[in-house]
PDB file of C-alpha atoms in Angstrom:
ATOM      1  CA  MET A  30       0.636  17.472   9.845  1.00 62.00           C
ATOM      2  CA  ALA A  31       2.973  19.532  12.050  1.00 73.00           C
ATOM      3  CA  ALA A  32       5.910  21.184  10.292  1.00 70.00           C
ATOM      4  CA  ALA A  33       8.431  19.396  12.518  1.00 75.00           C
ATOM      5  CA  SER A  34       6.862  16.005  11.832  1.00 86.00           C
ATOM      6  CA  ALA A  35       6.754  16.661   8.081  1.00 89.00           C
ATOM      7  CA  ALA A  36      10.422  17.665   8.066  1.00 91.00           C
ATOM      8  CA  PHE A  37      11.426  14.531   9.997  1.00 92.00           C
ATOM      9  CA  ILE A  38       9.379  12.357   7.643  1.00 95.00           C
ATOM     10  CA  ALA A  39      10.986  13.997   4.599  1.00 96.00           C
ATOM     11  CA  VAL A  40      14.478  13.298   5.932  1.00 95.00           C
ATOM     12  CA  ALA A  41      13.540   9.693   6.702  1.00 96.00           C
ATOM     13  CA  ALA A  42      11.994   9.161   3.256  1.00 97.00           C
ATOM     14  CA  VAL A  43      15.004  10.638   1.458  1.00 97.00           C
ATOM     15  CA  ALA A  44      17.266   8.399   3.540  1.00 96.00           C
ATOM     16  CA  LEU A  45      15.164   5.345   2.683  1.00 96.00           C
ATOM     17  CA  ASP A  46      15.318   6.214  -0.999  1.00 96.00           C
ATOM     18  CA  ALA A  47      19.107   6.580  -0.809  1.00 95.00           C
ATOM     19  CA  LEU A  48      19.435   3.278   1.049  1.00 95.00           C
ATOM     20  CA  LEU A  49      16.922   1.110  -0.798  1.00 93.00           C
ATOM     21  CA  GLY A  50      16.167   2.798  -4.101  1.00 90.00           C
ATOM     22  CA  GLU A  51      12.945   2.002  -5.907  1.00 88.00           C
ATOM     23  CA  PRO A  52      11.284  -1.355  -5.231  1.00 86.00           C
ATOM     24  CA  ARG A  53      12.429  -3.855  -7.847  1.00 80.00           C
ATOM     25  CA  ARG A  54       9.051  -5.561  -7.860  1.00 80.00           C
ATOM     26  CA  ALA A  55       5.491  -4.335  -7.517  1.00 77.00           C
ATOM     27  CA  HIS A  56       6.303  -0.621  -7.622  1.00 85.00           C
ATOM     28  CA  PRO A  57       3.031   1.290  -7.090  1.00 91.00           C
ATOM     29  CA  LEU A  58       3.790   3.704  -9.945  1.00 92.00           C
ATOM     30  CA  VAL A  59       4.285   0.792 -12.350  1.00 91.00           C
ATOM     31  CA  ALA A  60       0.951  -0.666 -11.241  1.00 94.00           C
ATOM     32  CA  PHE A  61      -0.632   2.761 -11.646  1.00 95.00           C
ATOM     33  CA  GLY A  62       0.732   2.994 -15.180  1.00 94.00           C
ATOM     34  CA  ARG A  63      -0.898  -0.330 -16.070  1.00 95.00           C
ATOM     35  CA  MET A  64      -4.179   0.834 -14.572  1.00 96.00           C
ATOM     36  CA  ALA A  65      -3.970   4.118 -16.481  1.00 96.00           C
ATOM     37  CA  ARG A  66      -3.482   2.261 -19.756  1.00 97.00           C
ATOM     38  CA  ALA A  67      -6.543   0.130 -18.986  1.00 97.00           C
ATOM     39  CA  ILE A  68      -8.574   3.255 -18.188  1.00 97.00           C
ATOM     40  CA  GLU A  69      -7.400   4.893 -21.406  1.00 97.00           C
ATOM     41  CA  SER A  70      -8.360   1.855 -23.490  1.00 96.00           C
ATOM     42  CA  ARG A  71     -11.916   2.040 -22.138  1.00 95.00           C
ATOM     43  CA  THR A  72     -12.451   5.789 -22.097  1.00 96.00           C
ATOM     44  CA  HIS A  73     -10.365   7.238 -24.917  1.00 97.00           C
ATOM     45  CA  ALA A  74     -12.146   9.687 -27.167  1.00 96.00           C
ATOM     46  CA  ASP A  75     -10.945  12.729 -29.053  1.00 95.00           C
ATOM     47  CA  ARG A  76     -12.526  15.083 -26.539  1.00 96.00           C
ATOM     48  CA  ARG A  77     -11.107  17.024 -23.613  1.00 97.00           C
ATOM     49  CA  ILE A  78     -13.944  15.964 -21.323  1.00 97.00           C
ATOM     50  CA  ALA A  79     -13.089  12.304 -21.914  1.00 97.00           C
ATOM     51  CA  GLY A  80      -9.498  12.912 -20.873  1.00 96.00           C
ATOM     52  CA  ALA A  81     -10.555  14.904 -17.817  1.00 97.00           C
ATOM     53  CA  LEU A  82     -12.874  12.121 -16.674  1.00 98.00           C
ATOM     54  CA  ALA A  83     -10.185   9.500 -17.272  1.00 97.00           C
ATOM     55  CA  TRP A  84      -7.694  11.599 -15.271  1.00 98.00           C
ATOM     56  CA  SER A  85     -10.180  11.907 -12.411  1.00 97.00           C
ATOM     57  CA  VAL A  86     -10.905   8.168 -12.344  1.00 97.00           C
ATOM     58  CA  ALA A  87      -7.197   7.368 -12.308  1.00 97.00           C
ATOM     59  CA  VAL A  88      -5.985   9.910  -9.744  1.00 98.00           C
ATOM     60  CA  LEU A  89      -8.691  11.062  -7.347  1.00 97.00           C
ATOM     61  CA  PRO A  90      -9.567   7.678  -5.749  1.00 97.00           C
ATOM     62  CA  ALA A  91      -5.910   7.055  -4.907  1.00 97.00           C
ATOM     63  CA  CYS A  92      -5.607  10.499  -3.308  1.00 97.00           C
ATOM     64  CA  ALA A  93      -8.828   9.970  -1.332  1.00 98.00           C
ATOM     65  CA  LEU A  94      -7.703   6.545  -0.113  1.00 97.00           C
ATOM     66  CA  THR A  95      -4.364   7.989   0.980  1.00 97.00           C
ATOM     67  CA  TRP A  96      -6.117  10.759   2.916  1.00 97.00           C
ATOM     68  CA  LEU A  97      -8.507   8.297   4.564  1.00 97.00           C
ATOM     69  CA  ALA A  98      -5.692   5.906   5.452  1.00 97.00           C
ATOM     70  CA  MET A  99      -3.677   8.724   7.024  1.00 96.00           C
ATOM     71  CA  HIS A 100      -6.738   9.916   8.956  1.00 95.00           C
ATOM     72  CA  TRP A 101      -7.605   6.466  10.288  1.00 97.00           C
ATOM     73  CA  VAL A 102      -4.039   5.522  11.173  1.00 96.00           C
ATOM     74  CA  HIS A 103      -3.370   8.855  12.874  1.00 93.00           C
ATOM     75  CA  ALA A 104      -6.464   8.337  15.021  1.00 94.00           C
ATOM     76  CA  ALA A 105      -4.974   5.040  16.192  1.00 94.00           C
ATOM     77  CA  SER A 106      -1.354   6.172  16.526  1.00 95.00           C
ATOM     78  CA  PRO A 107       0.465   9.324  15.362  1.00 93.00           C
ATOM     79  CA  TRP A 108       3.664   7.267  15.211  1.00 94.00           C
ATOM     80  CA  LEU A 109       2.092   4.779  12.820  1.00 96.00           C
ATOM     81  CA  ALA A 110       0.766   7.667  10.754  1.00 95.00           C
ATOM     82  CA  ALA A 111       4.286   9.090  10.528  1.00 95.00           C
ATOM     83  CA  ALA A 112       5.583   5.693   9.425  1.00 96.00           C
ATOM     84  CA  LEU A 113       2.865   5.435   6.785  1.00 97.00           C
ATOM     85  CA  ALA A 114       3.607   8.937   5.482  1.00 97.00           C
ATOM     86  CA  THR A 115       7.309   8.084   5.336  1.00 97.00           C
ATOM     87  CA  GLY A 116       6.535   4.998   3.282  1.00 96.00           C
ATOM     88  CA  VAL A 117       4.285   6.910   0.898  1.00 97.00           C
ATOM     89  CA  LEU A 118       6.859   9.658   0.345  1.00 97.00           C
ATOM     90  CA  TYR A 119       9.651   7.101  -0.098  1.00 97.00           C
ATOM     91  CA  LEU A 120       7.665   5.353  -2.833  1.00 96.00           C
ATOM     92  CA  ALA A 121       6.910   8.681  -4.517  1.00 96.00           C
ATOM     93  CA  LEU A 122      10.549   9.829  -4.627  1.00 96.00           C
ATOM     94  CA  GLY A 123      12.846   8.877  -7.483  1.00 93.00           C
ATOM     95  CA  HIS A 124      16.169  10.426  -6.449  1.00 95.00           C
ATOM     96  CA  ARG A 125      18.320   7.302  -6.360  1.00 95.00           C
ATOM     97  CA  SER A 126      16.621   5.925  -9.472  1.00 94.00           C
ATOM     98  CA  LEU A 127      17.568   9.085 -11.347  1.00 95.00           C
ATOM     99  CA  ALA A 128      21.236   8.506 -10.524  1.00 96.00           C
ATOM    100  CA  GLU A 129      20.993   4.799 -11.336  1.00 96.00           C
ATOM    101  CA  HIS A 130      19.757   5.643 -14.822  1.00 96.00           C
ATOM    102  CA  ALA A 131      22.191   8.496 -15.505  1.00 97.00           C
ATOM    103  CA  ARG A 132      25.470   7.064 -14.209  1.00 97.00           C
ATOM    104  CA  PRO A 133      25.669   4.201 -16.734  1.00 97.00           C
ATOM    105  CA  VAL A 134      25.451   6.808 -19.513  1.00 97.00           C
ATOM    106  CA  ALA A 135      28.333   8.786 -18.031  1.00 97.00           C
ATOM    107  CA  HIS A 136      30.407   5.654 -17.416  1.00 97.00           C
ATOM    108  CA  ALA A 137      29.906   4.445 -21.002  1.00 97.00           C
ATOM    109  CA  LEU A 138      30.887   7.855 -22.401  1.00 97.00           C
ATOM    110  CA  HIS A 139      34.000   7.934 -20.208  1.00 95.00           C
ATOM    111  CA  ALA A 140      34.924   4.504 -21.565  1.00 96.00           C
ATOM    112  CA  GLY A 141      34.351   5.577 -25.162  1.00 95.00           C
ATOM    113  CA  GLU A 142      31.529   3.055 -25.597  1.00 96.00           C
ATOM    114  CA  LEU A 143      29.045   5.100 -27.615  1.00 95.00           C
ATOM    115  CA  ASP A 144      26.672   2.226 -28.399  1.00 95.00           C
ATOM    116  CA  SER A 145      26.397   1.366 -24.693  1.00 96.00           C
ATOM    117  CA  ALA A 146      25.829   5.031 -23.856  1.00 96.00           C
ATOM    118  CA  ARG A 147      23.067   5.232 -26.468  1.00 96.00           C
ATOM    119  CA  ALA A 148      21.412   2.121 -25.042  1.00 96.00           C
ATOM    120  CA  ALA A 149      21.625   3.505 -21.499  1.00 96.00           C
ATOM    121  CA  VAL A 150      20.230   6.927 -22.375  1.00 95.00           C
ATOM    122  CA  SER A 151      17.351   5.317 -24.292  1.00 94.00           C
ATOM    123  CA  ARG A 152      16.017   4.268 -20.891  1.00 94.00           C
ATOM    124  CA  MET A 153      15.880   7.927 -19.834  1.00 94.00           C
ATOM    125  CA  VAL A 154      14.496   9.807 -22.856  1.00 92.00           C
ATOM    126  CA  SER A 155      11.973   9.305 -25.646  1.00 87.00           C
ATOM    127  CA  ARG A 156      14.112  10.596 -28.516  1.00 88.00           C
ATOM    128  CA  ASP A 157      15.766   8.351 -31.136  1.00 90.00           C
ATOM    129  CA  THR A 158      19.046   7.652 -29.382  1.00 91.00           C
ATOM    130  CA  ALA A 159      20.579   5.570 -32.202  1.00 90.00           C
ATOM    131  CA  ALA A 160      21.121   8.797 -34.165  1.00 88.00           C
ATOM    132  CA  LEU A 161      22.944  10.652 -31.359  1.00 93.00           C
ATOM    133  CA  ASP A 162      26.673  11.379 -31.195  1.00 94.00           C
ATOM    134  CA  GLU A 163      28.612  11.541 -27.907  1.00 96.00           C
ATOM    135  CA  SER A 164      27.754  15.169 -27.154  1.00 96.00           C
ATOM    136  CA  GLN A 165      24.090  14.628 -27.975  1.00 95.00           C
ATOM    137  CA  VAL A 166      23.933  11.558 -25.736  1.00 96.00           C
ATOM    138  CA  ALA A 167      25.460  13.587 -22.913  1.00 97.00           C
ATOM    139  CA  ALA A 168      22.993  16.409 -23.579  1.00 96.00           C
ATOM    140  CA  ALA A 169      20.019  14.044 -23.505  1.00 96.00           C
ATOM    141  CA  ALA A 170      21.080  12.529 -20.176  1.00 97.00           C
ATOM    142  CA  THR A 171      21.891  15.936 -18.635  1.00 97.00           C
ATOM    143  CA  GLU A 172      18.532  17.369 -19.701  1.00 97.00           C
ATOM    144  CA  SER A 173      16.745  14.341 -18.257  1.00 96.00           C
ATOM    145  CA  VAL A 174      18.538  14.670 -14.920  1.00 97.00           C
ATOM    146  CA  LEU A 175      17.725  18.373 -14.657  1.00 97.00           C
ATOM    147  CA  GLU A 176      14.067  18.007 -15.626  1.00 96.00           C
ATOM    148  CA  ASN A 177      13.414  14.864 -13.599  1.00 96.00           C
ATOM    149  CA  GLY A 178      15.142  16.431 -10.626  1.00 96.00           C
ATOM    150  CA  CYS A 179      12.002  18.561 -10.479  1.00 96.00           C
ATOM    151  CA  ASP A 180       9.492  15.879 -11.463  1.00 94.00           C
ATOM    152  CA  ALA A 181      10.772  12.978  -9.356  1.00 94.00           C
ATOM    153  CA  VAL A 182      12.314  14.810  -6.413  1.00 97.00           C
ATOM    154  CA  PHE A 183      11.724  18.492  -5.743  1.00 98.00           C
ATOM    155  CA  GLY A 184       8.108  18.607  -6.883  1.00 97.00           C
ATOM    156  CA  THR A 185       7.302  15.592  -4.752  1.00 97.00           C
ATOM    157  CA  LEU A 186       8.925  17.133  -1.683  1.00 97.00           C
ATOM    158  CA  PHE A 187       7.108  20.423  -2.288  1.00 97.00           C
ATOM    159  CA  TRP A 188       3.647  18.889  -2.481  1.00 97.00           C
ATOM    160  CA  PHE A 189       4.361  16.677   0.515  1.00 97.00           C
ATOM    161  CA  ALA A 190       5.238  19.821   2.469  1.00 95.00           C
ATOM    162  CA  VAL A 191       1.989  21.469   1.344  1.00 95.00           C
ATOM    163  CA  LEU A 192      -0.535  18.603   1.548  1.00 96.00           C
ATOM    164  CA  GLY A 193       1.262  15.726   3.248  1.00 96.00           C
ATOM    165  CA  ALA A 194       1.137  12.188   1.883  1.00 97.00           C
ATOM    166  CA  PRO A 195      -1.973  12.831  -0.279  1.00 97.00           C
ATOM    167  CA  GLY A 196      -0.132  15.746  -1.888  1.00 97.00           C
ATOM    168  CA  ALA A 197       2.832  13.550  -2.796  1.00 97.00           C
ATOM    169  CA  VAL A 198       0.473  10.971  -4.299  1.00 97.00           C
ATOM    170  CA  LEU A 199      -1.470  13.617  -6.225  1.00 98.00           C
ATOM    171  CA  TYR A 200       1.682  15.124  -7.683  1.00 98.00           C
ATOM    172  CA  ARG A 201       3.381  11.882  -8.709  1.00 97.00           C
ATOM    173  CA  LEU A 202       0.269  10.373 -10.265  1.00 97.00           C
ATOM    174  CA  ALA A 203      -0.499  13.585 -12.142  1.00 97.00           C
ATOM    175  CA  ASN A 204       3.104  13.724 -13.332  1.00 96.00           C
ATOM    176  CA  THR A 205       2.918  10.102 -14.487  1.00 96.00           C
ATOM    177  CA  LEU A 206      -0.242  10.759 -16.483  1.00 97.00           C
ATOM    178  CA  ASP A 207       1.341  13.803 -18.087  1.00 96.00           C
ATOM    179  CA  ALA A 208       4.228  11.572 -19.200  1.00 93.00           C
ATOM    180  CA  MET A 209       1.719   9.078 -20.636  1.00 95.00           C
ATOM    181  CA  TRP A 210      -0.983  11.338 -22.088  1.00 96.00           C
ATOM    182  CA  GLY A 211       0.381  14.867 -22.232  1.00 92.00           C
ATOM    183  CA  TYR A 212       1.500  14.847 -25.869  1.00 88.00           C
ATOM    184  CA  ARG A 213       0.440  17.016 -28.804  1.00 86.00           C
ATOM    185  CA  THR A 214      -0.270  14.077 -31.093  1.00 89.00           C
ATOM    186  CA  PRO A 215      -3.505  13.185 -32.898  1.00 92.00           C
ATOM    187  CA  ARG A 216      -4.353  10.643 -30.190  1.00 94.00           C
ATOM    188  CA  TYR A 217      -3.609  12.867 -27.187  1.00 95.00           C
ATOM    189  CA  GLU A 218      -4.116  16.450 -28.403  1.00 94.00           C
ATOM    190  CA  ASN A 219      -7.557  16.562 -26.765  1.00 97.00           C
ATOM    191  CA  PHE A 220      -7.624  13.434 -24.572  1.00 97.00           C
ATOM    192  CA  GLY A 221      -4.355  14.387 -22.888  1.00 96.00           C
ATOM    193  CA  TRP A 222      -5.187  18.069 -22.493  1.00 97.00           C
ATOM    194  CA  ALA A 223      -6.341  17.763 -18.855  1.00 97.00           C
ATOM    195  CA  ALA A 224      -3.311  15.672 -17.860  1.00 97.00           C
ATOM    196  CA  ALA A 225      -0.947  18.242 -19.360  1.00 96.00           C
ATOM    197  CA  ARG A 226      -2.715  21.264 -17.860  1.00 97.00           C
ATOM    198  CA  VAL A 227      -2.989  19.768 -14.355  1.00 97.00           C
ATOM    199  CA  ASP A 228       0.713  18.923 -14.423  1.00 97.00           C
ATOM    200  CA  ASP A 229       1.498  22.484 -15.540  1.00 96.00           C
ATOM    201  CA  VAL A 230      -0.434  23.884 -12.578  1.00 97.00           C
ATOM    202  CA  LEU A 231       1.046  21.499 -10.015  1.00 98.00           C
ATOM    203  CA  ASN A 232       4.578  22.094 -11.293  1.00 97.00           C
ATOM    204  CA  PHE A 233       4.410  25.881 -11.574  1.00 97.00           C
ATOM    205  CA  ILE A 234       5.890  26.655  -8.147  1.00 98.00           C
ATOM    206  CA  PRO A 235       8.130  23.549  -7.785  1.00 98.00           C
ATOM    207  CA  ALA A 236       9.711  24.175 -11.198  1.00 98.00           C
ATOM    208  CA  ARG A 237      10.691  27.707 -10.271  1.00 98.00           C
ATOM    209  CA  LEU A 238      11.985  26.640  -6.869  1.00 98.00           C
ATOM    210  CA  THR A 239      14.015  23.946  -8.628  1.00 98.00           C
ATOM    211  CA  ALA A 240      15.393  26.478 -11.108  1.00 98.00           C
ATOM    212  CA  LEU A 241      16.322  28.777  -8.218  1.00 98.00           C
ATOM    213  CA  THR A 242      17.998  25.869  -6.426  1.00 98.00           C
ATOM    214  CA  TYR A 243      20.116  25.085  -9.490  1.00 98.00           C
ATOM    215  CA  ALA A 244      21.019  28.758  -9.801  1.00 98.00           C
ATOM    216  CA  VAL A 245      22.121  29.079  -6.175  1.00 97.00           C
ATOM    217  CA  LEU A 246      24.247  25.926  -6.305  1.00 97.00           C
ATOM    218  CA  GLY A 247      25.867  26.579  -9.707  1.00 96.00           C
ATOM    219  CA  ASP A 248      26.853  29.594 -11.771  1.00 96.00           C
ATOM    220  CA  THR A 249      24.186  31.876 -10.323  1.00 97.00           C
ATOM    221  CA  ALA A 250      24.536  34.776 -12.747  1.00 97.00           C
ATOM    222  CA  GLY A 251      24.613  32.483 -15.772  1.00 97.00           C
ATOM    223  CA  ALA A 252      21.646  30.459 -14.538  1.00 98.00           C
ATOM    224  CA  LEU A 253      19.501  33.529 -13.916  1.00 98.00           C
ATOM    225  CA  ARG A 254      20.489  35.024 -17.277  1.00 97.00           C
ATOM    226  CA  CYS A 255      19.594  31.826 -19.174  1.00 97.00           C
ATOM    227  CA  TRP A 256      16.374  31.461 -17.192  1.00 97.00           C
ATOM    228  CA  ARG A 257      15.291  34.978 -18.095  1.00 97.00           C
ATOM    229  CA  ARG A 258      16.269  34.851 -21.767  1.00 97.00           C
ATOM    230  CA  GLN A 259      15.790  31.232 -22.812  1.00 97.00           C
ATOM    231  CA  ALA A 260      13.005  29.745 -20.685  1.00 96.00           C
ATOM    232  CA  PRO A 261      10.209  31.701 -22.473  1.00 95.00           C
ATOM    233  CA  LEU A 262      11.311  30.140 -25.779  1.00 94.00           C
ATOM    234  CA  TRP A 263      10.722  26.581 -24.547  1.00 92.00           C
ATOM    235  CA  ASP A 264       7.367  24.904 -25.222  1.00 88.00           C
ATOM    236  CA  SER A 265       6.830  23.771 -21.641  1.00 91.00           C
ATOM    237  CA  PRO A 266       6.201  26.612 -19.167  1.00 93.00           C
ATOM    238  CA  ASN A 267       7.853  24.584 -16.393  1.00 96.00           C
ATOM    239  CA  ALA A 268      10.582  22.573 -18.110  1.00 95.00           C
ATOM    240  CA  GLY A 269      11.865  25.794 -19.658  1.00 96.00           C
ATOM    241  CA  PRO A 270      12.905  27.484 -16.384  1.00 97.00           C
ATOM    242  CA  VAL A 271      14.257  24.239 -14.912  1.00 97.00           C
ATOM    243  CA  MET A 272      16.390  23.281 -17.904  1.00 97.00           C
ATOM    244  CA  ALA A 273      17.513  26.799 -18.822  1.00 97.00           C
ATOM    245  CA  ALA A 274      18.569  27.573 -15.271  1.00 98.00           C
ATOM    246  CA  GLY A 275      20.193  24.159 -14.915  1.00 98.00           C
ATOM    247  CA  ALA A 276      22.149  24.527 -18.150  1.00 97.00           C
ATOM    248  CA  GLY A 277      23.252  28.012 -17.130  1.00 97.00           C
ATOM    249  CA  ALA A 278      24.249  26.780 -13.685  1.00 98.00           C
ATOM    250  CA  LEU A 279      26.383  24.052 -15.275  1.00 97.00           C
ATOM    251  CA  ARG A 280      27.834  26.421 -17.932  1.00 97.00           C
ATOM    252  CA  VAL A 281      26.929  23.973 -20.687  1.00 97.00           C
ATOM    253  CA  GLN A 282      24.891  24.148 -23.903  1.00 96.00           C
ATOM    254  CA  LEU A 283      21.772  22.000 -24.027  1.00 96.00           C
ATOM    255  CA  GLY A 284      18.626  22.011 -26.142  1.00 93.00           C
ATOM    256  CA  GLY A 285      19.050  22.300 -29.893  1.00 91.00           C
ATOM    257  CA  ALA A 286      18.059  19.724 -32.483  1.00 89.00           C
ATOM    258  CA  ALA A 287      16.926  16.263 -31.331  1.00 90.00           C
ATOM    259  CA  PRO A 288      15.480  13.303 -33.280  1.00 88.00           C
ATOM    260  CA  TYR A 289      11.946  12.097 -32.540  1.00 85.00           C
ATOM    261  CA  HIS A 290      10.168   9.403 -34.575  1.00 79.00           C
ATOM    262  CA  GLY A 291      12.669   9.627 -37.402  1.00 81.00           C
ATOM    263  CA  LEU A 292      12.569  13.427 -37.707  1.00 85.00           C
ATOM    264  CA  TRP A 293      14.920  16.021 -36.262  1.00 90.00           C
ATOM    265  CA  GLU A 294      13.035  18.571 -34.157  1.00 88.00           C
ATOM    266  CA  GLN A 295      14.564  22.004 -33.816  1.00 90.00           C
ATOM    267  CA  ARG A 296      14.422  23.088 -30.192  1.00 93.00           C
ATOM    268  CA  PRO A 297      15.639  26.373 -28.674  1.00 94.00           C
ATOM    269  CA  GLN A 298      19.185  26.523 -27.360  1.00 94.00           C
ATOM    270  CA  LEU A 299      19.584  26.323 -23.591  1.00 96.00           C
ATOM    271  CA  GLY A 300      22.513  27.384 -21.466  1.00 95.00           C
ATOM    272  CA  GLU A 301      25.844  28.797 -22.499  1.00 94.00           C
ATOM    273  CA  GLY A 302      29.413  27.576 -22.505  1.00 90.00           C
ATOM    274  CA  GLY A 303      30.891  24.299 -23.709  1.00 92.00           C
ATOM    275  CA  SER A 304      29.354  21.195 -25.222  1.00 94.00           C
ATOM    276  CA  PRO A 305      28.011  18.584 -22.791  1.00 96.00           C
ATOM    277  CA  ASP A 306      30.033  15.479 -21.956  1.00 96.00           C
ATOM    278  CA  ALA A 307      30.089  12.741 -19.332  1.00 96.00           C
ATOM    279  CA  ASP A 308      31.136  15.242 -16.659  1.00 97.00           C
ATOM    280  CA  SER A 309      28.042  17.343 -17.424  1.00 97.00           C
ATOM    281  CA  ILE A 310      25.870  14.389 -16.383  1.00 97.00           C
ATOM    282  CA  ALA A 311      27.802  13.955 -13.147  1.00 97.00           C
ATOM    283  CA  ARG A 312      27.564  17.674 -12.378  1.00 97.00           C
ATOM    284  CA  ALA A 313      23.805  17.652 -13.037  1.00 98.00           C
ATOM    285  CA  LEU A 314      23.448  14.790 -10.554  1.00 98.00           C
ATOM    286  CA  TRP A 315      25.519  16.845  -8.109  1.00 97.00           C
ATOM    287  CA  LEU A 316      23.086  19.758  -8.503  1.00 97.00           C
ATOM    288  CA  VAL A 317      20.109  17.545  -7.707  1.00 97.00           C
ATOM    289  CA  ARG A 318      21.776  15.763  -4.789  1.00 97.00           C
ATOM    290  CA  ASN A 319      22.986  18.947  -3.145  1.00 98.00           C
ATOM    291  CA  GLY A 320      19.699  20.631  -3.917  1.00 97.00           C
ATOM    292  CA  VAL A 321      17.889  17.939  -1.923  1.00 97.00           C
ATOM    293  CA  LEU A 322      20.276  18.421   0.988  1.00 97.00           C
ATOM    294  CA  SER A 323      19.775  22.179   0.793  1.00 96.00           C
ATOM    295  CA  TRP A 324      16.000  21.807   0.833  1.00 95.00           C
ATOM    296  CA  LEU A 325      16.103  19.523   3.855  1.00 95.00           C
ATOM    297  CA  LEU A 326      18.434  21.865   5.719  1.00 94.00           C
ATOM    298  CA  ALA A 327      16.239  24.857   4.852  1.00 92.00           C
ATOM    299  CA  TRP A 328      13.161  22.923   5.975  1.00 90.00           C
ATOM    300  CA  ALA A 329      14.825  22.098   9.292  1.00 86.00           C
ATOM    301  CA  GLY A 330      15.844  25.741   9.683  1.00 86.00           C
ATOM    302  CA  VAL A 331      12.273  26.924   9.143  1.00 84.00           C
ATOM    303  CA  VAL A 332      11.012  24.418  11.716  1.00 82.00           C
ATOM    304  CA  LEU A 333      13.559  25.610  14.269  1.00 79.00           C
ATOM    305  CA  LEU A 334      12.674  29.234  13.547  1.00 81.00           C
ATOM    306  CA  ILE A 335       8.971  28.585  14.009  1.00 79.00           C
ATOM    307  CA  ASP A 336       9.642  26.682  17.211  1.00 70.00           C
ATOM    308  CA  GLY A 337      11.802  29.511  18.501  1.00 69.00           C
ATOM    309  CA  VAL A 338       9.126  32.109  17.752  1.00 73.00           C
ATOM    310  CA  ARG A 339       6.478  30.020  19.509  1.00 74.00           C
ATOM    311  CA  HIS A 340       8.579  29.707  22.644  1.00 70.00           C
ATOM    312  CA  ALA A 341       9.849  33.284  22.640  1.00 65.00           C
TER     313      ALA A 341
END
């Protein structure tokens, strides 16, 4: 796919996501999640090879079908192929959905409605939200926005730029399986190993580009300092840079203790500055939104530069 075409498609897909949001019915990722659960129920075993085979069965056919569909449609009409790629990327993006989940948390905190804020943030995170105070609710939502800015937006755009529509499908399905299977629990320690490792590999570059984006748009010195000092302490090699840089960019303290399954887990501190509040959520959304605009503008600039060099 030509760079100019890919850039145009990315702009169109981002615009569609902003206009329409996620499909309310029959979302492909929801259907994929159901299929993945069915595959897991039939293939689960406490072995890494079982998880790798299950991952392959779930992801590779969808990527192959996307590649074949793009190839066949492009042979008939490049314009139809561009429309198909736009649709695929639109369905893979979750930018508007991220805001739709985070804003109710911020609104409830602004209104002093802690129970409503807890209920809203429970739809974003896996921790026990009933035990959270106002600052911890704000921290949970802010962390989710920063991390999912990479997973649902920037990573998807990156892999679309690299591999086109099949790349966007590969990334989002792999990311979904990591969210389902990539846990260090007795059930998934071995079965989910492949899902977690593939997601780590696919996210390595996008996570660092996302962290750099947050740093450029926020408190740059603070973001880079937190990235360098705090990211290595985080369990995830990719979430660490994203969340540390994001917290530093926002000048807010994230991380710390969080309750999971009735127990408080001690996590490293992220960021520096004040405690998170409703405004921290809004500012995290601002980072993601303006990061997307910056990426699209940079993409367009690269296309124009390449075009200028070709015609020089």
